[in-house]
Amino acid sequence: MRIDVVTLFPEMFRGFLDGSLLGAAQAAGLLDIRLTNIRDFATGVHRQVDDRPYGGGPGMLLMPGPVVECVESVLADAAAGTAPHVAMLTPAGRPLTQQVAEELAGRDRLILLCGRYEGFDQRVADTLLPDQISIGDYVLSGGEVAAMVVIDAVARLIPGVLGDEQSAADDSFSGTERLIEGPQYTRPREFRGLKVPDVLLSGDHSRIAAWRREQALDATHRRTTLSAHFSGAHTPAG
Ligand code: ADE
């Protein structure tokens, strides 16, 4: 799988991409990640990529020219028949979920478009008609961190990237039910008086599977309740 990142800050990705899992995946030829700087497509002596919004308002917007030309140059570097999937990172996008990550991992080529400043001129989306993805209902100072989140979630789903292929299938939010994984234990059998549940030491695989499922249902239910509890706690009514 090839992922192209279109960004004004390629250097933000270096340590992340060289890190263990992604570094190994790239070295093994499972993943080919390339960085392209929008600034390289800026024109004029000042290589300007942003400007003030028409109609007034705070901040600066990315101008459509350099962004669209940058993405088009990356698109042009595609063999016939392998049209890359273009995804723009924006808080206005569809929420990133495990299901969306699975869908993206099924593509041969992905282009991730990162914004900065107050966002993109609307004509970037109107021209490229990208998939738009948000990593959550909060505003980051740019799409780079969001793109790293997408890359991480997608890369570990590519066959061979995780050592044990089963491990992604067992994760939280996987499978048809998309349950949260229940608690897991390793050695020691007892830590500060806290014991590993007996069932896990029983060697009875069907009992273990039944217990894990029950725990997963519980964890999933508990999180739904927790989320309601904490949102409620922050309202003025308390
Ligand atoms: N850019 C800024 N905030 C973002 C978010 N929440 N998700 C994706 N891209 C973003």
Short mmCIF file of C-alpha atoms and ligand atoms in Angstrom, two decimals:
data_model
loop_
_atom_site.label_atom_id
_atom_site.label_comp_id
_atom_site.label_asym_id
_atom_site.label_seq_id
_atom_site.Cartn_x
_atom_site.Cartn_y
_atom_site.Cartn_z
CA MET A 1 0.00 0.00 0.00
CA ARG A 2 1.21 3.48 -0.81
CA ILE A 3 0.27 6.53 1.25
CA ASP A 4 1.16 10.03 0.09
CA VAL A 5 0.95 12.81 2.65
CA VAL A 6 0.43 16.32 1.32
CA THR A 7 1.46 18.81 3.99
CA LEU A 8 3.20 22.09 4.76
CA PHE A 9 5.15 20.36 7.54
CA PRO A 10 6.68 17.09 6.27
CA GLU A 11 9.31 17.20 9.02
CA MET A 12 6.57 16.55 11.60
CA PHE A 13 6.28 13.00 10.23
CA ARG A 14 9.92 11.92 10.36
CA GLY A 15 10.20 10.42 13.83
CA PHE A 16 6.73 8.94 13.57
CA LEU A 17 7.39 7.21 10.25
CA ASP A 18 10.77 5.89 11.32
CA GLY A 19 9.27 4.43 14.50
CA SER A 20 9.24 0.70 15.05
CA LEU A 21 6.01 -0.58 13.50
CA LEU A 22 5.85 1.79 10.52
CA GLY A 23 9.61 1.73 9.97
CA ALA A 24 9.58 -2.07 9.83
CA ALA A 25 6.52 -2.13 7.55
CA GLN A 26 8.26 0.21 5.12
CA ALA A 27 11.53 -1.72 5.27
CA ALA A 28 9.57 -4.92 4.53
CA GLY A 29 7.98 -3.29 1.48
CA LEU A 30 4.45 -3.58 2.89
CA LEU A 31 3.99 0.15 3.07
CA ASP A 32 5.39 3.00 1.00
CA ILE A 33 4.83 6.39 2.62
CA ARG A 34 5.86 9.56 0.81
CA LEU A 35 5.74 13.18 1.89
CA THR A 36 5.09 16.08 -0.45
CA ASN A 37 5.38 19.70 0.62
CA ILE A 38 2.58 22.03 -0.50
CA ARG A 39 5.10 24.89 -0.32
CA ASP A 40 6.89 23.40 -3.35
CA PHE A 41 3.81 24.29 -5.40
CA ALA A 42 3.61 27.91 -4.23
CA THR A 43 4.33 30.60 -6.77
CA GLY A 44 5.70 34.11 -6.41
CA VAL A 45 8.79 35.36 -4.64
CA HIS A 46 7.28 34.83 -1.20
CA ARG A 47 6.09 31.28 -1.96
CA GLN A 48 2.81 32.20 -0.35
CA VAL A 49 0.39 29.37 0.45
CA ASP A 50 -2.12 31.15 2.69
CA ASP A 51 -4.11 34.35 2.70
CA ARG A 52 -6.80 36.21 4.66
CA PRO A 53 -10.43 35.12 4.24
CA TYR A 54 -12.69 37.15 1.97
CA GLY A 55 -15.43 38.76 4.04
CA GLY A 56 -13.11 39.14 7.01
CA GLY A 57 -12.58 36.99 10.04
CA PRO A 58 -9.62 35.67 11.97
CA GLY A 59 -6.71 33.64 10.72
CA MET A 60 -5.47 32.59 7.36
CA LEU A 61 -6.75 30.08 4.81
CA LEU A 62 -4.77 27.79 2.57
CA MET A 63 -5.06 29.08 -0.98
CA PRO A 64 -6.54 26.60 -3.47
CA GLY A 65 -3.79 26.85 -6.11
CA PRO A 66 -0.78 25.33 -4.34
CA VAL A 67 -2.89 22.68 -2.55
CA VAL A 68 -4.76 21.49 -5.65
CA GLU A 69 -1.62 21.52 -7.79
CA CYS A 70 0.29 19.58 -5.16
CA VAL A 71 -2.40 16.88 -4.96
CA GLU A 72 -2.68 16.75 -8.75
CA SER A 73 1.05 16.19 -9.08
CA VAL A 74 0.84 13.28 -6.64
CA LEU A 75 -2.20 11.91 -8.50
CA ALA A 76 -0.29 12.11 -11.79
CA ASP A 77 2.27 9.73 -10.31
CA ALA A 78 -0.20 6.84 -10.39
CA ALA A 79 -0.26 3.92 -12.78
CA ALA A 80 -3.37 3.69 -14.97
CA GLY A 81 -6.24 1.96 -13.18
CA THR A 82 -4.99 2.66 -9.65
CA ALA A 83 -6.75 5.95 -8.90
CA PRO A 84 -5.65 6.95 -5.38
CA HIS A 85 -8.27 7.65 -2.76
CA VAL A 86 -7.93 11.28 -1.67
CA ALA A 87 -8.79 12.04 1.96
CA MET A 88 -8.70 15.49 3.50
CA LEU A 89 -8.22 15.80 7.26
CA THR A 90 -10.71 18.28 8.64
CA PRO A 91 -12.86 18.56 11.78
CA ALA A 92 -15.82 18.82 9.37
CA GLY A 93 -15.19 15.33 8.02
CA ARG A 94 -16.85 12.00 8.77
CA PRO A 95 -15.64 10.54 12.05
CA LEU A 96 -12.71 8.13 11.89
CA THR A 97 -13.79 4.75 13.28
CA GLN A 98 -12.29 1.29 13.07
CA GLN A 99 -14.70 0.62 10.22
CA VAL A 100 -13.41 3.64 8.30
CA ALA A 101 -9.81 2.54 8.99
CA GLU A 102 -10.65 -0.93 7.59
CA GLU A 103 -12.16 0.65 4.51
CA LEU A 104 -9.06 2.82 3.94
CA ALA A 105 -6.75 -0.15 4.53
CA GLY A 106 -8.48 -1.88 1.63
CA ARG A 107 -7.21 0.76 -0.82
CA ASP A 108 -4.00 0.41 -2.82
CA ARG A 109 -3.22 4.09 -2.66
CA LEU A 110 -4.20 6.82 -0.29
CA ILE A 111 -3.46 10.54 -0.42
CA LEU A 112 -3.83 12.32 2.94
CA LEU A 113 -4.25 16.06 2.66
CA CYS A 114 -3.33 18.07 5.77
CA GLY A 115 -4.60 21.58 6.41
CA ARG A 116 -3.09 24.30 8.60
CA TYR A 117 -4.19 27.73 9.76
CA GLU A 118 -7.96 28.17 9.80
CA GLY A 119 -8.54 25.61 7.05
CA PHE A 120 -8.76 25.31 3.30
CA ASP A 121 -10.34 27.60 0.75
CA GLN A 122 -13.64 25.81 -0.09
CA ARG A 123 -12.52 25.35 -3.69
CA VAL A 124 -9.94 22.76 -2.64
CA ALA A 125 -12.78 20.40 -1.71
CA ASP A 126 -14.93 21.57 -4.64
CA THR A 127 -12.12 20.72 -7.07
CA LEU A 128 -10.74 17.50 -5.60
CA LEU A 129 -14.00 16.12 -4.13
CA PRO A 130 -12.03 14.32 -1.42
CA ASP A 131 -13.26 11.98 1.26
CA GLN A 132 -13.24 14.19 4.40
CA ILE A 133 -12.17 12.68 7.69
CA SER A 134 -12.19 14.00 11.24
CA ILE A 135 -10.42 12.24 14.10
CA GLY A 136 -12.78 13.73 16.68
CA ASP A 137 -14.87 16.66 17.75
CA TYR A 138 -12.05 19.00 18.71
CA VAL A 139 -9.87 21.33 16.68
CA LEU A 140 -6.19 20.61 16.13
CA SER A 141 -3.80 23.24 14.84
CA GLY A 142 -3.37 21.22 11.67
CA GLY A 143 -4.22 18.00 9.92
CA GLU A 144 -0.76 16.47 10.44
CA VAL A 145 -1.44 14.83 13.79
CA ALA A 146 -4.79 13.61 12.41
CA ALA A 147 -3.02 12.13 9.36
CA MET A 148 -0.61 10.30 11.68
CA VAL A 149 -3.59 8.86 13.54
CA VAL A 150 -5.08 7.65 10.25
CA ILE A 151 -1.75 6.17 9.11
CA ASP A 152 -1.29 4.34 12.41
CA ALA A 153 -4.84 2.92 12.45
CA VAL A 154 -4.64 1.88 8.78
CA ALA A 155 -1.09 0.49 8.72
CA ARG A 156 -1.68 -2.04 11.48
CA LEU A 157 -4.56 -3.51 9.43
CA ILE A 158 -2.35 -4.27 6.43
CA PRO A 159 -1.66 -8.01 6.40
CA GLY A 160 1.85 -8.72 7.66
CA VAL A 161 2.38 -5.39 9.44
CA LEU A 162 1.48 -6.81 12.84
CA GLY A 163 3.48 -9.90 13.70
CA ASP A 164 0.45 -11.98 14.57
CA GLU A 165 -2.35 -11.38 12.06
CA GLN A 166 -4.92 -12.47 14.55
CA SER A 167 -4.05 -9.59 16.86
CA ALA A 168 -5.80 -6.91 14.75
CA ALA A 169 -8.87 -9.14 14.34
CA ASP A 170 -9.21 -9.40 18.13
CA ASP A 171 -8.87 -5.69 18.80
CA SER A 172 -11.55 -3.47 20.24
CA PHE A 173 -14.06 -2.28 17.61
CA SER A 174 -13.23 -5.18 15.27
CA GLY A 175 -15.50 -7.92 14.01
CA THR A 176 -19.18 -7.57 13.23
CA GLU A 177 -20.16 -6.52 16.76
CA ARG A 178 -17.36 -3.99 17.26
CA LEU A 179 -17.11 -4.61 20.98
CA ILE A 180 -14.44 -3.13 23.23
CA GLU A 181 -11.88 -5.68 24.34
CA GLY A 182 -12.22 -6.73 27.98
CA PRO A 183 -9.38 -6.82 30.53
CA GLN A 184 -6.24 -8.85 29.85
CA TYR A 185 -3.61 -10.19 32.22
CA THR A 186 -0.02 -11.38 32.10
CA ARG A 187 2.40 -12.47 34.80
CA PRO A 188 2.57 -12.28 37.78
CA ARG A 189 -0.53 -14.19 38.89
CA GLU A 190 -0.88 -11.82 41.79
CA PHE A 191 0.06 -8.13 41.91
CA ARG A 192 -0.45 -6.15 45.12
CA GLY A 193 -3.17 -8.54 46.18
CA LEU A 194 -4.92 -8.39 42.80
CA LYS A 195 -5.28 -11.85 41.30
CA VAL A 196 -5.65 -12.95 37.70
CA PRO A 197 -9.22 -14.31 37.28
CA ASP A 198 -9.22 -18.09 37.81
CA VAL A 199 -10.99 -18.80 34.54
CA LEU A 200 -7.93 -17.55 32.59
CA LEU A 201 -5.76 -20.12 34.36
CA SER A 202 -8.26 -22.95 33.83
CA GLY A 203 -7.04 -24.05 30.40
CA ASP A 204 -10.70 -24.47 29.42
CA HIS A 205 -10.81 -22.64 26.10
CA SER A 206 -14.56 -22.51 25.68
CA ARG A 207 -15.03 -21.16 29.22
CA ILE A 208 -12.29 -18.59 28.54
CA ALA A 209 -13.96 -17.53 25.29
CA ALA A 210 -17.33 -17.19 27.04
CA TRP A 211 -15.77 -15.15 29.87
CA ARG A 212 -13.97 -12.86 27.40
CA ARG A 213 -17.17 -12.24 25.49
CA GLU A 214 -19.05 -11.40 28.66
CA GLN A 215 -16.26 -8.99 29.68
CA ALA A 216 -16.30 -7.38 26.22
CA LEU A 217 -20.07 -6.83 26.40
CA ASP A 218 -19.60 -5.37 29.84
CA ALA A 219 -16.77 -3.04 28.80
CA THR A 220 -18.76 -1.87 25.79
CA HIS A 221 -21.83 -1.18 27.89
CA ARG A 222 -19.77 0.51 30.59
CA ARG A 223 -18.14 2.88 28.12
CA THR A 224 -21.49 3.99 26.72
CA THR A 225 -22.60 4.76 30.26
CA LEU A 226 -19.30 6.50 31.12
CA SER A 227 -19.54 8.74 28.11
CA ALA A 228 -23.05 9.84 29.07
CA HIS A 229 -21.90 10.36 32.65
CA PHE A 230 -18.94 12.59 31.79
CA SER A 231 -20.79 14.71 29.23
CA GLY A 232 -23.51 15.19 31.84
CA ALA A 233 -20.97 16.14 34.50
CA HIS A 234 -19.77 19.10 32.46
CA THR A 235 -23.14 20.72 31.94
CA PRO A 236 -23.91 23.70 34.20
CA ALA A 237 -26.69 21.68 35.83
CA GLY A 238 -24.00 19.18 36.81
N1 ADE B 1 -7.67 19.29 11.54
C1 ADE B 1 -7.93 20.05 12.61
N2 ADE B 1 -8.68 19.41 13.51
C2 ADE B 1 -8.92 18.18 12.99
C3 ADE B 1 -9.66 17.04 13.42
N3 ADE B 1 -10.32 17.03 14.59
N4 ADE B 1 -9.68 15.96 12.62
C4 ADE B 1 -9.05 15.97 11.44
N5 ADE B 1 -8.35 17.01 10.96
C5 ADE B 1 -8.28 18.11 11.73
#
